[in-house]
């Protein structure tokens, strides 16, 4: 490359030569073992998963599609297989305080067994207890008790009835009680009239007889509730006696299997005590008899269900089928999904809950292993981030409902005993999120001490190219695509460089490559081809472009219809073609813009119209200030700059930013000053510094292609082309049609290192350098600029002098004028 | 004179379309005293009324003895549960009767409407047995609970007295109500013959067999027994009944055999009423 000279077609794109590969299709290639690039991130993850210290959680930051997920999973899984499976965790009833279920830790696999053992226990408990209570021995003892109670009651009443009969009284029933009725000799009740006829003594006697009997009856009835209580107590004692015999036998079996787990043994002791206290509920109405009075069958069955639930085991974490430590990816890391929840169920119209309704969260599942999370999902889910931090900070999982925390609900809920947490969190997210968290959350740095920073791109060299081919092969196999031909692989690699706009780098956003491959595979399928060829890849690239280029096409149409004015032929003073890049989603395209400059006599200010109306960003304004100081330093360093200039991006209706047009603006300005026309067949990009050097800009490929498309639509003349900074040549990854046009001599791309080179290309005039006397040579462009500026300065001085003379005259007439001015003011006020 | 004086109030409710005059429709009478058994009796009576296309006639007797008692100045009511002594006077007794009557009336209305039968509710005042017997004179069947409200009894005294004197069949209801399979007891008496007819009504729409327990005469030989059984089979067929005949030699073994075979409501001739001292279930006594 030689600055100022057209680039050759082979400099416009870095071709990946398929002949460098030894394979025919990707089927011949082994899978990629490891990753390309990302050494820094890999090292960080390797370190992060192995270090066993609090706070050493990992944040994998980088662009989407860079393979964070794959890499993180691979390293976490590799580490997890070396680690033992975590312990099992269960929640069991707390018989002392039902609202605070107890957490039990058991060795991996034991939890399931314990849960089954307890389930079997409850089943056996019911059948064994029922049969014990149905046994003849129990029934006989129970009936004896009942009969004793009944008889006691009946005997005492019968006794009363007989005593009453002896006294000539009968016991009658009223709505709420009993009364004694004096009888006549025929057995009917004595009537009040007849009573009145009796003599006083008889009346008294009768009265006292009734009185005595009433007292006796009262005594008997007073005793009935006490007898009943006594009966119940004796029945309960009998039940306990029978049940504890059965229970001891059942529990001893389980106790021996868990002898080494004191917490389980303690729980079993509690179970034993509780069963004896709640026999009537366990047996329902069937055996114990105490629940038999329950009028509501539904309520009774609910109670029986609840009674057996008490002894269940809620197996929260079951590691029985697990090999190694868990690696869990949280697809929906909401607060409840992370921390776990206490569910409720509707029972007879009310919401109820118990320890069996505690549901584990992802933290429970990943406890003792690795939990992989998407940062954006955690942060956008209410309270999830706070909950996660709290769990990590305190090293325990405490299930609390966020609704209660916010007082949104006041239903009775549970406070399960917290479970100790030992988990490695691997969070993935964009860089922006990482830096925001680091800046605004003081806990973040404490909790996520390992940052795994993923690169966007890596160097394109022989080795990486070979690995890339293997990667493509691996993707093809993983995604079950057709094998890719050698040339197709090469084309994909080229496109990968184009994606990062750099002929010496390849994209690390593998997802884009996967997408391209899938689309090419689809096209190959449409073609009934067995392998994916370079044509399919190219078609896929073109199709992607076509799907996205509606806006750029519309804009080009408007240029062709001359709604937007862009010349691609002829010469104009103070007018030049600039190039801008527009980004719409993932698609960027170049758009030519006309930049114009006008000059007039003034005091040396360069007006950036864009900035005046706040349509330019700070970098653009900076570029304009640089070029105006360059103008002063180069052409008017020893005298006042006596012009004012205005610069504008014509027909720009949105804002502009960036300094990539500063050299362009300078050319337009110089053309306007020197009144030398600029070739409209050329478009210019590049920023300029104060010394007149052209500096690199972004989006060079899109800019060139944008201008090329316009020229091509109007018909290529061979004169048309683009001036780019020489520093950008290494970024060129141009489209094939541009390369072909350059090769055919119908389009030109000039690398430019200095303003002078640009001037010569744009005007066809020599720029000229200062000689020993500090003068630009005659006939050079710079000389014309300098001459124009000198001319303006002289005119300005002459004008100043003249105006100073007029000022003096004016001073003399001032007194007259003032009176007149006051009159005018009065008029205005009216 | 005064003893026989009765006061009657009657309320009749036609819950179906205006039917033929009341006299022509058979009536099932149910005696109510607010005891648990009497409510079971109400339900069974409604079922029977529906089966027999009869009207349901409920009667609540205000026991005149209690009213008399209330006139005596020294009488107190002792609370059955609380054992508290309360004065028992005329107004109290009246109030209690009214309360029970209302309660019963609601129960009758509810039961009759759901069984879709015409019903009437009658309050009588007098001697309980007398009133029931009077009311039952025009009824097809009298239903009442085995035990009343006085505690500590298996076979109520009112029920015992009523079955001795009633002219119509009496249905005594235990806690379990009307249950199947029916057990019909046949002694060979004229009343026994009528048990089959009643059983046929109760078995309407049911595809199951009745158990026919036949009391044999110990003097009869085998041939005579077979003959009798065949005759009874024909009797069953005439009534469109499926039946299973069980021959029984002595009356003493009847309770045991009944217990061993298992059975629902008993249908038996009235001469076997004493059986109910030992067998506690619902029973229909046929005269």
XYZ file of N, CA and C in Angstrom, chain A residues 397-531:
405
model
N -30.148 -20.653 53.427
C -31.374 -20.409 52.660
C -32.513 -20.312 53.653
N -33.091 -19.142 53.716
C -34.210 -18.921 54.638
C -35.427 -18.628 53.787
N -36.396 -19.509 53.833
C -37.572 -19.343 52.970
C -38.505 -18.320 53.588
N -38.640 -17.207 52.895
C -39.556 -16.159 53.362
C -40.349 -15.695 52.170
N -41.626 -15.510 52.366
C -42.438 -15.059 51.250
C -42.252 -13.564 51.055
N -42.008 -13.142 49.808
C -41.840 -11.701 49.572
C -43.121 -10.931 49.870
N -44.263 -11.622 49.756
C -45.534 -10.930 50.001
C -45.647 -10.556 51.476
N -45.149 -11.475 52.316
C -45.188 -11.162 53.740
C -44.240 -10.025 54.055
N -43.065 -10.099 53.402
C -42.063 -9.071 53.616
C -42.662 -7.694 53.329
N -43.532 -7.652 52.320
C -44.117 -6.376 51.913
C -45.467 -6.139 52.575
N -45.816 -7.019 53.488
C -47.121 -6.936 54.162
C -48.274 -6.939 53.169
N -48.107 -7.650 52.079
C -49.199 -7.728 51.099
C -50.186 -8.806 51.484
N -49.756 -9.669 52.368
C -50.661 -10.721 52.798
C -50.440 -10.956 54.280
N -51.454 -11.423 54.951
C -51.272 -11.663 56.376
C -51.721 -13.067 56.738
N -51.752 -13.971 55.717
C -52.136 -15.338 56.036
C -51.042 -15.962 56.895
N -51.470 -16.926 57.687
C -50.505 -17.620 58.534
C -49.589 -18.437 57.637
N -48.319 -18.306 57.844
C -47.406 -19.091 57.033
C -46.344 -19.717 57.926
N -45.376 -20.351 57.274
C -44.368 -21.081 58.032
C -43.050 -20.335 58.068
N -42.258 -20.646 59.065
C -40.884 -20.146 59.124
C -39.983 -21.365 59.177
N -39.713 -21.968 58.024
C -38.898 -23.178 58.053
C -37.491 -22.870 58.573
N -36.928 -23.835 59.264
C -35.565 -23.672 59.768
C -34.625 -23.459 58.575
N -33.746 -22.455 58.639
C -32.867 -22.193 57.484
C -31.901 -23.362 57.236
N -31.555 -23.520 55.974
C -30.626 -24.590 55.593
C -29.295 -23.956 55.209
N -28.178 -24.473 55.747
C -26.868 -23.884 55.405
C -26.602 -23.971 53.900
N -26.041 -22.894 53.366
C -25.847 -22.812 51.909
C -24.364 -22.821 51.578
N -23.984 -23.687 50.660
C -22.604 -23.697 50.178
C -22.675 -23.902 48.669
N -22.768 -22.800 47.950
C -22.958 -22.905 46.506
C -22.033 -21.922 45.804
N -21.624 -22.295 44.633
C -20.834 -21.372 43.811
C -21.771 -20.805 42.754
N -21.928 -19.491 42.785
C -22.810 -18.864 41.800
C -21.972 -18.442 40.599
N -22.442 -18.772 39.433
C -21.782 -18.269 38.218
C -22.827 -17.443 37.471
N -22.613 -16.154 37.457
C -23.593 -15.278 36.829
C -23.021 -14.837 35.480
N -23.890 -14.786 34.466
C -23.427 -14.374 33.145
C -24.171 -13.120 32.729
N -23.461 -12.214 32.101
C -24.148 -11.004 31.670
C -23.264 -10.135 30.806
N -23.878 -9.086 30.289
C -23.115 -8.166 29.459
C -22.181 -7.338 30.331
N -21.177 -6.786 29.678
C -20.185 -6.003 30.430
C -20.844 -4.846 31.157
N -21.778 -4.204 30.437
C -22.447 -3.037 30.989
C -23.044 -3.364 32.362
N -23.670 -4.546 32.468
C -24.298 -4.942 33.736
C -23.253 -5.104 34.826
N -22.140 -5.727 34.439
C -21.081 -5.945 35.418
C -20.599 -4.617 35.976
N -20.362 -3.671 35.071
C -19.809 -2.392 35.544
C -20.859 -1.590 36.310
N -22.109 -1.719 35.922
C -23.170 -1.025 36.678
C -23.277 -1.586 38.092
N -23.255 -2.904 38.180
C -23.353 -3.527 39.506
C -22.145 -3.145 40.353
N -20.980 -3.184 39.711
C -19.759 -2.857 40.450
C -19.824 -1.419 40.959
N -20.458 -0.550 40.173
C -20.489 0.867 40.554
C -21.574 1.145 41.594
N -22.706 0.489 41.480
C -23.843 0.910 42.308
C -24.195 -0.043 43.446
N -23.690 -1.271 43.413
C -24.044 -2.191 44.489
C -22.803 -2.517 45.310
N -22.731 -1.974 46.515
C -21.526 -2.190 47.321
C -21.300 -3.661 47.680
N -22.376 -4.461 47.689
C -22.207 -5.874 48.046
C -21.611 -6.681 46.904
N -21.746 -6.152 45.696
C -21.392 -6.931 44.510
C -19.925 -7.372 44.538
N -19.051 -6.427 44.832
C -17.625 -6.743 44.814
C -17.290 -7.799 45.863
N -18.038 -7.788 46.974
C -17.793 -8.752 48.044
C -18.211 -10.159 47.635
N -19.286 -10.212 46.859
C -19.884 -11.511 46.563
C -19.398 -12.106 45.242
N -18.985 -11.255 44.318
C -18.533 -11.766 43.013
C -17.100 -11.314 42.778
N -16.181 -12.068 43.358
C -14.791 -11.623 43.336
C -14.068 -12.046 42.060
N -14.672 -12.932 41.310
C -13.985 -13.381 40.095
C -14.735 -12.863 38.865
N -14.049 -12.058 38.061
C -14.645 -11.592 36.810
C -14.011 -12.376 35.673
N -14.837 -13.020 34.866
C -14.328 -13.729 33.692
C -14.721 -12.893 32.474
N -13.719 -12.154 31.943
C -14.018 -11.173 30.895
C -13.813 -11.803 29.524
N -14.898 -11.921 28.781
C -14.841 -12.561 27.466
C -14.542 -11.529 26.381
N -13.676 -11.920 25.426
C -13.323 -11.027 24.317
C -14.381 -11.080 23.228
N -14.438 -9.977 22.447
C -15.347 -9.949 21.293
C -14.714 -10.621 20.089
N -13.369 -10.640 20.067
C -12.676 -11.087 18.857
C -11.317 -11.659 19.231
N -10.714 -12.314 18.289
C -9.339 -12.791 18.523
C -8.558 -12.736 17.208
N -7.254 -12.878 17.324
C -6.372 -12.685 16.168
C -6.579 -13.782 15.126
N -6.597 -13.338 13.875
C -6.735 -14.289 12.747
C -5.352 -14.629 12.248
N -4.930 -15.828 12.580
C -3.653 -16.280 12.029
C -3.809 -17.726 11.575
N -2.723 -18.314 11.163
C -2.758 -19.687 10.645
C -3.391 -20.648 11.655
N -2.931 -20.532 12.903
C -3.393 -21.470 13.930
C -4.873 -21.288 14.233
N -5.219 -20.033 14.453
C -6.602 -19.791 14.847
C -7.537 -20.145 13.702
N -7.051 -19.975 12.480
C -7.868 -20.318 11.315
C -8.159 -21.817 11.292
N -7.132 -22.610 11.613
C -7.293 -24.057 11.656
C -8.288 -24.444 12.761
N -8.148 -23.806 13.927
C -9.049 -24.101 15.042
C -10.484 -23.684 14.709
N -10.568 -22.572 13.982
C -11.900 -22.082 13.607
C -12.601 -23.100 12.725
N -11.814 -23.691 11.823
C -12.386 -24.720 10.945
C -12.897 -25.886 11.788
N -12.134 -26.243 12.814
C -12.561 -27.333 13.696
C -13.819 -26.954 14.461
N -13.871 -25.684 14.859
C -15.058 -25.192 15.565
C -16.286 -25.310 14.659
N -16.089 -24.894 13.402
C -17.198 -24.968 12.445
C -17.630 -26.422 12.284
N -16.659 -27.295 12.226
C -16.956 -28.715 12.100
C -17.742 -29.208 13.311
N -17.314 -28.776 14.503
C -17.994 -29.201 15.733
C -19.426 -28.684 15.760
N -19.586 -27.437 15.324
C -20.936 -26.858 15.314
C -21.830 -27.639 14.354
N -21.257 -27.957 13.185
C -22.030 -28.680 12.174
C -22.517 -30.002 12.746
N -21.642 -30.673 13.477
C -22.038 -31.964 14.050
C -23.055 -31.772 15.178
N -22.774 -30.808 16.044
C -23.654 -30.600 17.194
C -25.068 -30.207 16.748
N -25.109 -29.325 15.746
C -26.415 -28.837 15.293
C -27.009 -29.736 14.211
N -26.325 -30.839 13.928
C -26.771 -31.798 12.917
C -26.975 -31.125 11.566
N -25.945 -30.394 11.150
C -25.972 -29.754 9.833
C -25.223 -30.644 8.848
N -25.429 -30.335 7.572
C -24.675 -31.074 6.543
C -23.201 -30.700 6.661
N -22.321 -31.576 6.184
C -20.897 -31.187 6.223
C -20.640 -29.956 5.340
N -19.746 -29.103 5.792
C -19.397 -27.888 5.052
C -18.149 -28.149 4.226
N -18.218 -27.730 2.957
C -17.050 -27.909 2.090
C -15.944 -26.954 2.518
N -14.760 -27.282 2.053
C -13.583 -26.511 2.439
C -13.768 -25.022 2.118
N -14.240 -24.757 0.889
C -14.390 -23.364 0.469
C -15.457 -22.667 1.294
N -16.480 -23.431 1.671
C -17.547 -22.844 2.488
C -16.993 -22.428 3.842
N -16.137 -23.291 4.392
C -15.519 -22.971 5.686
C -14.714 -21.681 5.556
N -13.952 -21.587 4.461
C -13.129 -20.392 4.247
C -14.004 -19.143 4.162
N -15.127 -19.286 3.503
C -16.023 -18.135 3.342
C -16.602 -17.723 4.705
N -16.910 -18.727 5.508
C -17.454 -18.421 6.845
C -16.401 -17.669 7.655
N -15.152 -18.112 7.533
C -14.081 -17.449 8.286
C -13.953 -15.995 7.821
N -14.036 -15.790 6.500
C -13.977 -14.406 5.992
C -15.115 -13.569 6.555
N -16.302 -14.166 6.549
C -17.461 -13.433 7.066
C -17.274 -13.141 8.551
N -16.637 -14.068 9.235
C -16.390 -13.872 10.658
C -15.482 -12.661 10.888
N -14.532 -12.469 9.969
C -13.677 -11.281 10.058
C -14.487 -10.037 9.720
N -15.351 -10.160 8.717
C -16.173 -9.027 8.320
C -17.074 -8.587 9.483
N -17.521 -9.556 10.276
C -18.423 -9.241 11.380
C -17.753 -8.323 12.400
N -16.423 -8.443 12.528
C -15.736 -7.516 13.444
C -15.058 -6.387 12.654
N -15.336 -6.309 11.331
C -14.801 -5.229 10.516
C -13.285 -5.137 10.614
N -12.641 -6.304 10.489
C -11.185 -6.300 10.658
C -10.606 -7.478 9.890
N -9.634 -7.199 9.019
C -9.084 -8.291 8.220
C -8.065 -9.105 9.003
N -7.785 -8.704 10.238
C -6.794 -9.455 11.022
C -7.397 -10.067 12.276
N -8.703 -9.995 12.389
C -9.371 -10.519 13.588
C -10.586 -11.363 13.174
N -10.966 -12.259 14.048
C -12.176 -13.051 13.825
C -13.126 -12.830 14.998
N -14.424 -12.948 14.719
C -15.387 -12.667 15.793
C -15.404 -13.809 16.817
N -15.584 -13.429 18.047
C -15.728 -14.431 19.103
C -17.194 -14.667 19.419
N -18.052 -13.929 18.749
C -19.495 -14.158 18.960
C -19.927 -15.317 18.090
N -19.714 -16.499 18.612
C -19.894 -17.705 17.828
C -21.357 -17.864 17.382
N -22.250 -17.298 18.173
C -23.666 -17.458 17.836
C -23.961 -16.940 16.423
N -23.296 -15.850 16.035
C -23.506 -15.310 14.686
C -23.061 -16.308 13.625
N -21.973 -17.005 13.928
C -21.454 -18.004 12.990
C -22.434 -19.176 12.908
N -22.953 -19.554 14.086
C -23.911 -20.667 14.115
C -25.137 -20.305 13.266
N -25.608 -19.083 13.431
C -26.778 -18.648 12.663
C -26.502 -18.745 11.161
N -25.352 -18.245 10.775
C -24.999 -18.256 9.354
C -24.952 -19.697 8.838
N -24.341 -20.575 9.640
C -24.215 -21.973 9.218
C -25.588 -22.624 9.076
N -26.469 -22.325 10.024
C -27.796 -22.932 9.955
C -28.551 -22.457 8.720
N -28.384 -21.168 8.418
C -29.074 -20.632 7.248
C -28.496 -21.228 5.961
N -27.175 -21.390 5.924
C -26.538 -21.974 4.739
C -26.983 -23.426 4.587
N -27.088 -24.125 5.713
C -27.528 -25.522 5.690
C -28.948 -25.623 5.136
N -29.771 -24.659 5.545
C -31.151 -24.645 5.046
C -31.174 -24.476 3.531
N -30.313 -23.580 3.033
C -30.270 -23.340 1.585
C -29.756 -24.576 0.847
N -28.788 -25.248 1.461
C -28.260 -26.465 0.845
C -29.358 -27.523 0.766
N -30.146 -27.559 1.815
C -31.264 -28.499 1.874
C -32.258 -28.212 0.752
N -32.554 -26.933 0.550
C -33.455 -26.523 -0.529
C -32.913 -26.973 -1.886
N -31.591 -27.005 -1.973
C -30.916 -27.372 -3.226
C -30.751 -28.879 -3.377
N -31.179 -29.621 -2.375
C -30.947 -31.066 -2.334
C -29.467 -31.408 -2.392
N -28.639 -30.526 -1.854
C -27.197 -30.797 -1.878
C -26.829 -31.649 -0.675
N -25.789 -32.445 -0.828
C -25.329 -33.300 0.274
C -24.408 -32.540 1.208
N -23.730 -31.542 0.652
C -22.799 -30.756 1.468
C -23.139 -29.273 1.284
